[in-house]
Structures are given as C-alpha cells and as structure tokens.
Coordinates of C-alpha atoms and ligand atoms in Angstrom, one line a residue:
M1 CA 14.0 -73.5 5.7
C2 CA 15.4 -74.2 9.2
L3 CA 15.2 -71.5 11.9
C4 CA 19.0 -71.1 11.9
A5 CA 19.0 -70.2 8.2
I6 CA 16.3 -67.6 8.8
I7 CA 18.3 -66.0 11.6
V8 CA 21.5 -66.1 9.7
S9 CA 19.9 -64.4 6.8
I10 CA 18.5 -61.7 8.9
M11 CA 21.4 -60.2 10.9
E12 CA 23.5 -59.6 7.7
R13 CA 25.4 -56.5 8.9
L14 CA 26.4 -58.3 12.1
I15 CA 27.3 -61.4 10.3
S16 CA 29.6 -59.7 7.8
G17 CA 31.2 -57.5 10.5
T18 CA 31.9 -60.4 12.9
S19 CA 33.5 -62.4 10.2
R20 CA 35.8 -59.5 9.4
L21 CA 36.7 -59.5 13.1
G22 CA 37.6 -63.2 12.8
L23 CA 34.6 -64.2 15.1
N24 CA 32.7 -67.3 14.1
L25 CA 29.4 -67.0 15.9
S26 CA 26.8 -69.8 15.9
A27 CA 23.2 -69.5 14.8
E28 CA 22.2 -69.6 18.5
Q29 CA 24.4 -66.6 19.2
F30 CA 22.8 -64.6 16.3
D31 CA 19.4 -65.7 17.7
Q32 CA 20.5 -64.1 21.0
F33 CA 21.4 -60.9 19.2
E34 CA 18.0 -61.0 17.6
V35 CA 16.3 -61.3 21.0
Y36 CA 18.5 -58.5 22.3
Y37 CA 17.4 -56.2 19.5
R38 CA 13.7 -56.9 20.1
E39 CA 13.9 -56.4 23.9
L40 CA 16.0 -53.2 23.5
I41 CA 13.5 -51.6 21.1
D42 CA 10.5 -52.7 23.2
W43 CA 11.9 -51.3 26.5
N44 CA 13.1 -48.2 24.7
T45 CA 9.5 -47.2 24.2
R46 CA 9.2 -46.9 28.0
M47 CA 12.6 -45.5 28.9
N48 CA 15.6 -43.8 27.4
L49 CA 18.0 -46.7 26.6
T50 CA 19.2 -45.7 23.1
A51 CA 18.9 -43.1 20.4
I52 CA 20.0 -45.8 17.9
T53 CA 16.9 -47.9 17.0
G54 CA 17.1 -49.0 13.3
Y55 CA 17.7 -52.7 12.8
E56 CA 20.9 -52.2 10.8
N57 CA 22.1 -49.3 12.9
V58 CA 21.8 -51.3 16.1
Q59 CA 23.7 -54.3 14.5
V60 CA 26.6 -52.0 13.5
N61 CA 26.7 -49.2 16.1
H62 CA 25.9 -51.2 19.2
F63 CA 26.6 -54.9 18.6
L64 CA 29.5 -54.8 16.2
D65 CA 31.0 -51.7 17.9
A66 CA 31.0 -53.6 21.2
L67 CA 32.7 -56.6 19.6
T68 CA 35.6 -54.6 18.2
V69 CA 37.3 -55.3 21.5
T70 CA 37.6 -58.9 20.5
P71 CA 41.0 -58.9 18.7
V72 CA 42.6 -56.9 21.5
W73 CA 41.2 -59.1 24.2
Q74 CA 42.1 -62.3 22.4
E75 CA 45.8 -61.1 22.2
R76 CA 45.9 -60.3 25.9
E77 CA 43.7 -62.7 27.7
N78 CA 45.5 -65.1 29.9
C79 CA 42.8 -66.9 32.0
D80 CA 40.0 -69.4 31.3
R81 CA 37.1 -67.6 33.0
P82 CA 37.9 -63.9 32.8
R83 CA 36.1 -61.6 35.2
V84 CA 34.8 -58.6 33.2
I85 CA 33.0 -55.4 34.3
D86 CA 31.2 -52.9 32.0
V87 CA 31.1 -49.5 33.8
G88 CA 28.1 -47.4 32.9
T89 CA 26.7 -50.1 30.7
G90 CA 23.3 -48.4 30.0
G91 CA 21.4 -50.8 27.7
G92 CA 24.3 -53.3 28.0
I93 CA 26.9 -52.0 25.6
P94 CA 29.6 -53.2 25.3
G95 CA 29.3 -55.9 28.0
V96 CA 26.3 -57.9 26.8
P97 CA 27.4 -58.4 23.1
L98 CA 30.8 -59.6 24.4
R99 CA 29.2 -62.0 26.8
I100 CA 27.0 -63.4 24.0
A101 CA 30.1 -63.9 21.9
F102 CA 32.2 -65.3 24.8
P103 CA 30.1 -67.4 27.2
V104 CA 33.2 -68.0 29.3
M105 CA 33.2 -64.4 30.6
R106 CA 31.9 -63.8 34.2
L107 CA 30.4 -60.4 33.6
V108 CA 29.3 -57.6 35.9
L109 CA 27.1 -54.9 34.4
L110 CA 27.4 -51.7 36.4
E111 CA 24.7 -49.0 35.9
S112 CA 23.7 -46.1 38.1
T113 CA 20.1 -45.9 36.9
A114 CA 17.8 -48.5 38.5
K115 CA 15.4 -48.6 35.6
K116 CA 18.2 -49.5 33.1
A117 CA 19.4 -52.1 35.5
A118 CA 15.9 -53.6 35.6
F119 CA 16.0 -53.8 31.8
L120 CA 19.4 -55.6 32.0
H121 CA 18.2 -58.0 34.5
H122 CA 15.2 -58.9 32.3
L123 CA 17.4 -59.0 29.2
C124 CA 19.9 -61.5 30.7
G125 CA 16.9 -63.7 31.7
Q126 CA 15.5 -63.6 28.2
L127 CA 18.9 -64.4 26.7
G128 CA 19.5 -67.2 29.2
L129 CA 22.9 -65.7 30.3
D130 CA 24.1 -67.1 33.6
E131 CA 27.0 -65.7 35.6
V132 CA 26.0 -62.1 34.6
E133 CA 25.5 -59.9 37.6
T134 CA 23.7 -56.5 37.3
V135 CA 24.8 -54.0 39.9
V136 CA 22.9 -50.7 40.5
G137 CA 25.1 -48.0 41.7
R138 CA 27.7 -45.4 41.0
A139 CA 31.2 -46.5 40.1
E140 CA 32.6 -44.1 42.7
E141 CA 30.9 -46.1 45.4
I142 CA 30.9 -49.6 44.0
A143 CA 34.7 -49.5 43.4
H144 CA 35.2 -49.3 47.1
R145 CA 33.3 -52.5 47.9
K146 CA 35.7 -55.3 48.6
Q147 CA 34.1 -57.8 46.3
Y148 CA 34.6 -55.5 43.2
R149 CA 37.7 -53.6 44.0
E150 CA 40.6 -54.7 41.8
G151 CA 38.6 -57.8 41.0
F152 CA 38.5 -57.8 37.2
D153 CA 40.7 -59.0 34.4
L154 CA 39.0 -56.7 31.9
V155 CA 37.3 -53.4 32.5
L156 CA 35.2 -52.0 29.7
S157 CA 33.3 -48.7 29.2
R158 CA 31.8 -46.8 26.3
A159 CA 30.4 -43.3 26.2
V160 CA 30.5 -42.6 29.9
A161 CA 33.0 -39.8 30.4
P162 CA 36.1 -38.1 29.0
L163 CA 39.3 -40.1 29.8
P164 CA 40.6 -38.1 32.8
T165 CA 37.3 -38.8 34.6
L166 CA 36.8 -42.3 33.0
V167 CA 40.0 -43.7 34.3
E168 CA 39.1 -42.8 37.9
L169 CA 35.8 -44.6 37.4
T170 CA 37.3 -47.7 35.9
L171 CA 40.9 -48.4 36.9
P172 CA 40.0 -49.1 40.6
F173 CA 38.1 -52.2 39.3
C174 CA 41.0 -53.6 37.4
S175 CA 43.3 -56.2 39.0
V176 CA 47.0 -55.6 38.7
G177 CA 48.0 -57.3 35.4
G178 CA 44.5 -56.7 34.0
F179 CA 43.4 -54.2 31.4
F180 CA 41.0 -51.4 30.8
I181 CA 39.7 -51.1 27.2
G182 CA 37.7 -48.0 26.4
H183 CA 35.8 -47.2 23.2
K184 CA 36.5 -43.7 21.9
R185 CA 35.7 -41.8 18.7
G186 CA 37.4 -38.9 16.8
D187 CA 40.5 -37.0 17.8
I188 CA 41.3 -38.0 21.4
D189 CA 44.9 -36.6 21.6
T190 CA 43.9 -33.8 24.0
E191 CA 41.9 -36.2 26.2
L192 CA 44.8 -38.6 26.3
E193 CA 47.2 -35.9 27.2
Q194 CA 45.0 -34.6 29.9
A195 CA 44.6 -38.2 31.3
T196 CA 48.3 -39.0 31.5
A197 CA 48.8 -38.1 35.1
A198 CA 45.5 -39.6 36.2
I199 CA 46.4 -43.0 34.5
S200 CA 49.7 -43.1 36.4
T201 CA 48.2 -41.9 39.8
L202 CA 45.6 -44.7 39.5
G203 CA 48.2 -47.4 38.8
G204 CA 47.8 -47.7 35.1
E205 CA 50.1 -47.5 32.0
L206 CA 48.8 -46.6 28.6
R207 CA 49.7 -49.5 26.3
E208 CA 48.1 -48.6 23.0
V209 CA 45.5 -46.6 21.2
R210 CA 44.3 -49.1 18.5
A211 CA 42.4 -47.8 15.5
V212 CA 39.3 -49.8 14.7
D213 CA 39.9 -50.8 11.1
L214 CA 36.5 -51.9 9.8
P215 CA 34.6 -50.4 6.8
E216 CA 31.5 -50.1 9.0
F217 CA 33.2 -47.4 11.0
P218 CA 34.6 -44.6 8.8
D219 CA 34.4 -42.2 11.8
H220 CA 37.8 -42.8 13.4
R221 CA 36.9 -45.1 16.3
C222 CA 39.6 -46.4 18.5
L223 CA 40.2 -48.5 21.6
V224 CA 42.3 -47.0 24.5
I225 CA 44.1 -49.9 26.1
I226 CA 45.5 -49.4 29.6
E227 CA 47.3 -52.0 31.7
K228 CA 47.0 -52.0 35.5
V229 CA 50.6 -52.2 36.7
S230 CA 50.2 -51.2 40.4
P231 CA 47.3 -51.0 42.9
T232 CA 45.1 -47.9 42.9
P233 CA 45.5 -45.8 46.1
E234 CA 42.6 -46.4 48.5
K235 CA 41.3 -42.8 48.2
Y236 CA 40.3 -43.3 44.6
P237 CA 37.7 -43.0 43.2
R238 CA 36.7 -39.9 45.1
R239 CA 33.1 -39.2 46.1
P240 CA 30.3 -39.4 43.5
G241 CA 30.5 -36.6 41.1
I242 CA 34.0 -35.4 42.0
P243 CA 35.8 -37.3 39.2
A244 CA 33.7 -35.5 36.7
K245 CA 33.7 -32.1 38.5
R246 CA 37.5 -32.1 39.3
P247 CA 39.2 -34.6 37.0
L248 CA 42.8 -35.6 37.9
H249 CA 44.3 -33.5 35.1
S250 CA 47.9 -33.5 34.2
Ligands
SAM1 N1 27.8 -47.7 27.7 C1 26.5 -47.6 27.1 C2 26.6 -47.3 25.6 O1 27.7 -47.1 25.1 O2 25.5 -47.4 24.9 C3 25.7 -46.4 27.8 C4 26.3 -45.1 27.5 S1 25.3 -43.8 28.4 C5 25.7 -42.4 27.4 C6 26.2 -43.6 29.9 C7 25.6 -44.5 31.0 O3 26.5 -44.5 32.1 C8 24.3 -44.1 31.5 O4 23.4 -45.2 31.5 C9 24.5 -43.6 32.9 O5 23.5 -43.9 33.8 C10 25.8 -44.4 33.3 N2 26.7 -43.8 34.3 C11 27.1 -42.5 34.2 N3 27.9 -42.2 35.2 C12 28.0 -43.4 36.0 C13 28.7 -43.7 37.2 N4 29.4 -42.8 37.8 N5 28.5 -45.0 37.7 C14 27.7 -45.9 37.0 N6 27.1 -45.6 35.9 C15 27.2 -44.4 35.4

C-alpha cells in the first residue's frame, strides 16, 4: 500500500468533512494535517495549547471547524495572493488549517504568548509552510504598526473574546474592502446587538451571520462576516486590556 493510501485512510473524519465543504485536498495536505496533529499533541504535554486532544476530536473540532470558513472566503476572495491574519491564534486555529488547504495565502499568526508562538514557528517549519509569519504580541499594539495596520484582505479569529471586544482587536488589521470572519457558537444575538456600534465606529458593516451547516457540528456554530467599508480611526485599538475592560458597547 502506498503512503498516500495510508494517510487517506487515517484522517477519515477530516476527509468526509472537507468533501462536504467541497474541498478537494491532496494526500500531501492530509499528511500535513497528520504532522500537525502529532506536533500539537506532543507540545501540548509541555504547555497548554488545547483541551481537545483525541484524534477524531482534533480533526473535527480544530481542523474541520477552521475550514468552515472556506465557502464564505471562496465567494468573496478577489485577489490571487490574499493576505490573511489570525488574531489570537493559540495553537494555530483557524489560520494553519486554512494555510494548509490554501497555499496561496500569505499568513500572519498573531499570538500574545511567546511559548505558543515558539510552537507555531516550529510547526510551520515541520509543515514546510513558507510565507507564514508568526508575530508575538498583543493585537492592541501590533495593530498600530504600519506594516500590519489595514494590511489584510481577510482577518480571522476564533475563541478570543466576545464580539464587542473582538471587533476592536481585529477590524484595525482589515484593509478597506477586506473582511473579518469570526467563528462563533450558540446564541450570539445579544453579542451582535452589543457590537453594533463598535462595528460601525471601527469602519465595519455586518454582512451576514452564516450558520455552519455540517452534521459534524450540531451545536449551532456560525460565522460572523463583517466587511471593512472605511478606515478605522487612529485611536483604535485602545491600550492593551482596555477593549476587554471597556468594550465599545452600543
Ligand atoms: N484561536 C485559537 C483556537 O481557537 O483554538 C486559540 C483560542 S485561545 C482560547 C485564545 C488565544 O488568544 C490565546 O492563545 C491567547 O494568548 C490569545 N490572545 C488573547 N488576547 C490576545 C490579544 N489581545 N492579542 C493577541 N493574542 C491574544
């Protein structure tokens, strides 16, 4: 049996999920996911990267969950080499699975914890991913650096903060005409309502809340899609900790 067949037969949950998403990944890409799984579990014994460690669970709740952005992104992408940033990426979710699936992406992984960033740096080396930059720092500070501010076509973030805080941490990275896509779960009506003024203040417009319609996720997951329609005022994001402490509520 060739190596490809072995790999394809292993990542069954990811294979069935990605095909439902209309994604046709190669044996080499599944091989990269296999390496990702092994590295994540190995480093997780020495640091707190994830509470999800089971082989099937990681395939579904990390890798496939990250890739649910795919249909939305494919509908909206309008450039050959999109610049993408994952804010508060932790162990690389959702940025790394998307970069494995879409090698054309130029990806920045932003993480405030240096140890996690060291893992990401190691991981990208093991996966042979080029044009992936790991940045250690807080979004509140990094978003004021010229080379990152409004420099991305797509801004991603999962499990970092409630929406009123999250939009302040993410929209300043988004170029005008670009999009923020945030993974959320459960009833987010209140969060959305509370984020309305912040989205507008930061130069965004809510385009859609798209339900993730896959049998793997019966727990009401959705993607919040915000388009950047005007520049973010210079004063945002505010100092580290302030967006969480005093969110820009409606
Ligand atoms: N996005 C990953 C996921 O879904 O598995 C990690 C989620 S984890 C709950 C949140 C991560 O965001 C942590 O690794 C934390 O260090 C990072 N983080 C929190 N606030 C941040 C900030 N202001 N700037 C950069 N990273 C931040």
